[in-house]
CSV table of C-alpha atoms in Angstrom, one decimal:
chain,number,residue,atom,x,y,z
A,1,MET,CA,120.0,100.9,104.2
A,2,ASN,CA,117.5,99.6,101.6
A,3,TRP,CA,114.7,100.0,104.1
A,4,LEU,CA,115.1,103.8,103.6
A,5,LEU,CA,113.8,103.3,100.0
A,6,ARG,CA,110.3,102.6,101.5
A,7,LEU,CA,110.2,106.3,102.7
A,8,TYR,CA,110.2,107.5,99.1
A,9,PRO,CA,106.9,108.0,97.1
A,10,ALA,CA,105.8,104.9,95.0
A,11,ARG,CA,106.3,106.6,91.7
A,12,TRP,CA,109.8,107.7,92.7
A,13,ARG,CA,110.6,104.1,93.7
A,14,GLU,CA,109.2,102.8,90.4
A,15,ARG,CA,111.5,105.1,88.4
A,16,TYR,CA,114.7,105.0,90.6
A,17,GLY,CA,114.2,102.2,93.2
A,18,GLU,CA,116.4,99.5,91.6
A,19,GLU,CA,119.2,101.9,90.7
A,20,PHE,CA,119.2,103.7,94.0
A,21,GLY,CA,119.0,100.4,95.9
A,22,ALA,CA,122.1,99.2,94.1
A,23,VAL,CA,123.9,102.4,95.0
A,24,LEU,CA,122.9,102.1,98.6
A,25,ALA,CA,123.9,98.5,98.8
A,26,SER,CA,127.4,99.4,97.7
A,27,GLN,CA,128.0,101.9,100.4
A,28,ARG,CA,128.9,101.7,104.1
A,29,THR,CA,126.3,103.2,106.4
A,30,SER,CA,127.2,106.6,107.8
A,31,PRO,CA,125.2,109.3,109.7
A,32,GLY,CA,125.7,111.7,106.8
A,33,LEU,CA,124.5,109.2,104.2
A,34,VAL,CA,121.5,108.2,106.2
A,35,LEU,CA,120.6,111.9,106.9
A,36,ASP,CA,121.0,112.7,103.2
A,37,VAL,CA,118.8,109.8,102.0
A,38,LEU,CA,116.2,110.7,104.6
A,39,ALA,CA,116.2,114.3,103.5
A,40,GLY,CA,115.9,113.1,99.9
A,41,ALA,CA,112.7,111.2,100.8
A,42,ILE,CA,111.3,114.3,102.4
A,43,ASP,CA,112.2,116.4,99.3
A,44,ALA,CA,110.6,113.7,97.1
A,45,HIS,CA,107.4,114.1,99.0
A,46,LEU,CA,107.4,117.9,99.3
A,47,TYR,CA,108.6,118.6,95.7
A,48,PRO,CA,107.6,115.7,93.4
A,49,GLN,CA,109.7,115.9,90.3
A,50,ILE,CA,108.4,113.0,88.3
A,51,PRO,CA,105.5,114.1,86.2
A,52,ARG,CA,102.9,111.7,85.0
A,53,SER,CA,104.0,109.8,81.9
A,54,ASP,CA,101.1,111.0,79.7
A,55,ILE,CA,102.0,114.6,80.5
A,56,GLN,CA,105.7,113.8,79.6
A,57,GLN,CA,104.6,112.2,76.3
A,58,GLN,CA,102.5,115.2,75.5
A,59,GLU,CA,105.3,117.6,76.3
A,60,VAL,CA,107.7,115.6,74.1
A,61,GLN,CA,105.2,115.6,71.2
A,62,ASP,CA,104.6,119.3,71.6
A,63,LEU,CA,108.3,119.9,71.5
A,64,GLN,CA,108.7,117.7,68.4
A,65,GLN,CA,105.8,119.5,66.6
A,66,ALA,CA,107.2,122.9,67.4
A,67,SER,CA,110.7,122.0,66.1
A,68,ILE,CA,109.3,120.6,62.9
A,69,GLN,CA,107.0,123.6,62.3
A,70,GLN,CA,109.6,126.2,63.1
A,71,GLY,CA,112.7,124.4,62.0
A,72,LEU,CA,114.7,126.2,64.7
A,73,LEU,CA,115.8,123.4,66.9
A,74,GLN,CA,118.6,121.2,66.0
A,75,GLN,CA,118.5,117.4,66.5
A,76,ALA,CA,120.9,117.6,69.5
A,77,THR,CA,118.8,120.2,71.3
A,78,LEU,CA,115.7,118.2,70.7
A,79,GLN,CA,117.3,115.0,72.1
A,80,GLN,CA,118.6,116.9,75.1
A,81,SER,CA,115.1,118.5,75.8
A,82,GLN,CA,113.5,115.1,75.5
A,83,ALA,CA,115.9,113.5,77.9
A,84,THR,CA,115.2,116.3,80.4
A,85,LEU,CA,111.5,115.8,80.1
A,86,ILE,CA,111.7,112.1,80.3
A,87,GLU,CA,113.9,112.4,83.4
A,88,GLY,CA,111.2,114.7,84.9
A,89,LYS,CA,113.7,117.5,85.5
A,90,ASP,CA,114.8,115.7,88.6
A,91,THR,CA,118.1,117.3,89.3
A,92,MET,CA,117.8,116.7,93.1
A,93,THR,CA,117.5,113.0,92.4
A,94,PHE,CA,120.5,113.0,90.2
A,95,GLN,CA,122.6,114.8,92.7
A,96,LEU,CA,121.4,112.5,95.5
A,97,LEU,CA,122.5,109.4,93.4
A,98,GLN,CA,125.9,111.0,92.8
A,99,ARG,CA,126.4,111.8,96.5
A,100,CYS,CA,125.4,108.3,97.6
A,101,ALA,CA,127.6,106.7,94.9
A,102,ALA,CA,130.5,108.7,96.4
A,103,GLY,CA,129.8,107.3,99.9
A,104,GLY,CA,127.6,110.2,101.1
A,105,PRO,CA,128.0,114.0,101.1
A,106,LYS,CA,131.6,115.2,101.4
A,107,LEU,CA,132.2,118.2,103.6
A,108,SER,CA,134.3,121.1,102.7
A,109,ARG,CA,136.2,123.1,105.3
A,110,GLU,CA,133.6,125.9,105.0
A,111,ASP,CA,130.8,123.4,105.5
A,112,ARG,CA,132.4,122.1,108.7
A,113,GLN,CA,133.0,125.6,110.0
A,114,ALA,CA,129.4,126.7,109.3
A,115,ALA,CA,128.1,123.6,111.0
A,116,GLN,CA,130.3,124.3,114.1
A,117,ARG,CA,129.1,128.0,114.2
A,118,THR,CA,125.5,126.9,114.0
A,119,MET,CA,125.9,124.3,116.7
A,120,ILE,CA,127.6,126.9,119.0
A,121,TRP,CA,124.8,129.4,118.5
A,122,SER,CA,122.2,126.7,119.0
A,123,ALA,CA,123.9,125.6,122.2
A,124,LEU,CA,123.8,129.2,123.5
A,125,ALA,CA,120.1,129.5,122.6
A,126,MET,CA,119.2,126.2,124.2
A,127,SER,CA,121.2,127.1,127.4
A,128,ALA,CA,119.4,130.5,127.7
A,129,LEU,CA,116.1,128.8,127.2
A,130,TYR,CA,116.9,126.1,129.8
A,131,MET,CA,118.1,128.7,132.4
A,132,GLY,CA,115.0,130.8,131.9
A,133,LEU,CA,112.6,127.9,132.2
A,134,THR,CA,114.5,126.6,135.3
A,135,LYS,CA,114.1,130.0,137.0
A,136,ILE,CA,110.3,129.8,136.3
A,137,TYR,CA,109.5,126.1,136.7
A,138,ARG,CA,112.4,124.8,138.8
A,139,ASP,CA,112.9,121.0,138.4
A,140,ALA,CA,109.8,120.2,136.4
A,141,PRO,CA,110.2,117.1,134.3
A,142,ALA,CA,109.4,119.0,131.1
A,143,VAL,CA,112.3,121.4,131.8
A,144,GLN,CA,114.7,118.6,132.7
A,145,ALA,CA,113.7,116.7,129.5
A,146,LEU,CA,114.5,119.8,127.5
A,147,PHE,CA,118.0,119.9,129.1
A,148,TYR,CA,118.8,116.2,128.4
A,149,SER,CA,117.3,116.2,124.9
A,150,SER,CA,119.3,119.3,123.9
A,151,PHE,CA,122.6,117.2,123.7
A,152,PRO,CA,121.4,114.9,120.9
A,153,PHE,CA,119.5,117.9,119.3
A,154,LEU,CA,122.8,119.8,119.0
A,155,ALA,CA,124.3,116.8,117.2
A,156,LEU,CA,121.3,116.8,114.9
A,157,VAL,CA,121.8,120.5,114.2
A,158,ARG,CA,125.4,120.0,113.4
A,159,GLU,CA,124.7,117.0,111.1
A,160,GLN,CA,121.9,118.8,109.4
A,161,THR,CA,123.8,122.0,108.9
A,162,ALA,CA,126.9,120.1,107.6
A,163,TYR,CA,125.2,117.6,105.3
A,164,LEU,CA,121.9,119.3,104.3
A,165,ARG,CA,123.0,122.8,103.5
A,166,LYS,CA,121.9,122.5,99.9
A,167,ARG,CA,118.5,121.1,100.8
A,168,THR,CA,115.4,123.2,100.9
A,169,ARG,CA,114.6,125.1,104.1
A,170,ALA,CA,111.3,123.2,104.4
A,171,THR,CA,113.2,119.9,104.5
A,172,GLN,CA,115.7,121.2,106.9
A,173,MET,CA,113.1,122.6,109.3
A,174,LEU,CA,111.0,119.4,109.1
A,175,LEU,CA,113.9,117.2,110.0
A,176,LEU,CA,114.9,119.5,112.9
A,177,VAL,CA,111.3,119.8,114.3
A,178,VAL,CA,110.5,116.1,113.9
A,179,GLY,CA,114.0,115.0,115.3
A,180,PHE,CA,113.8,117.3,118.3
A,181,SER,CA,110.2,116.5,119.0
A,182,GLY,CA,111.0,112.8,119.0
A,183,MET,CA,114.0,113.2,121.3
A,184,TYR,CA,112.1,115.5,123.6
A,185,LEU,CA,109.1,113.2,123.9
A,186,PHE,CA,111.3,110.2,124.5
A,187,THR,CA,113.2,112.0,127.3
A,188,LEU,CA,110.1,113.4,128.8
A,189,GLY,CA,108.5,110.0,128.9
A,190,ALA,CA,111.6,108.6,130.6
A,191,PHE,CA,111.5,111.3,133.3
A,192,LEU,CA,107.7,110.8,133.9
A,193,LEU,CA,108.2,107.1,134.1
A,194,ALA,CA,111.1,107.5,136.6
A,195,ARG,CA,109.0,109.8,138.7
A,196,ALA,CA,106.1,107.3,138.7
A,197,LEU,CA,108.4,104.5,139.9
């Protein structure tokens, strides 16, 4: 699973690469874990949380100056603030490391039920779309490719709804669109190739 580390930004890998690689090496590969790590890479690109080190140092110095001048901050509060700044306020990364160390995201009963409901509604929507397009275009390869790619797409919807509920909507939508597009184009290519032969 260490190949997934290459999907993360360079600065993220510099900061967390070794630690994250060790966590991944200690886990068995599972669809939920792979999907979570992939979503983490997308989040790391969409919402970079590691500020440049010179900005961090300036923020720490400003915080120290303010505490000395005002005398309002206690030493513990200052240290906690410094740690937060040095870590880059990267709570998403910390949560990702925790989930991966636990063997991937764990699903509650509510998570499983929500994923099943979403999958059922998605299946109904895909069925309605397929029937409508079949009435209009009959056995066109593009319509048949939609039908056959809908099965793995529904599995992707379920996995994404179950394991990525706490991810940003942008990450969820990007994974769905890219995943479905890849499946659809692969299936369409197979249909076109079969017709050409």
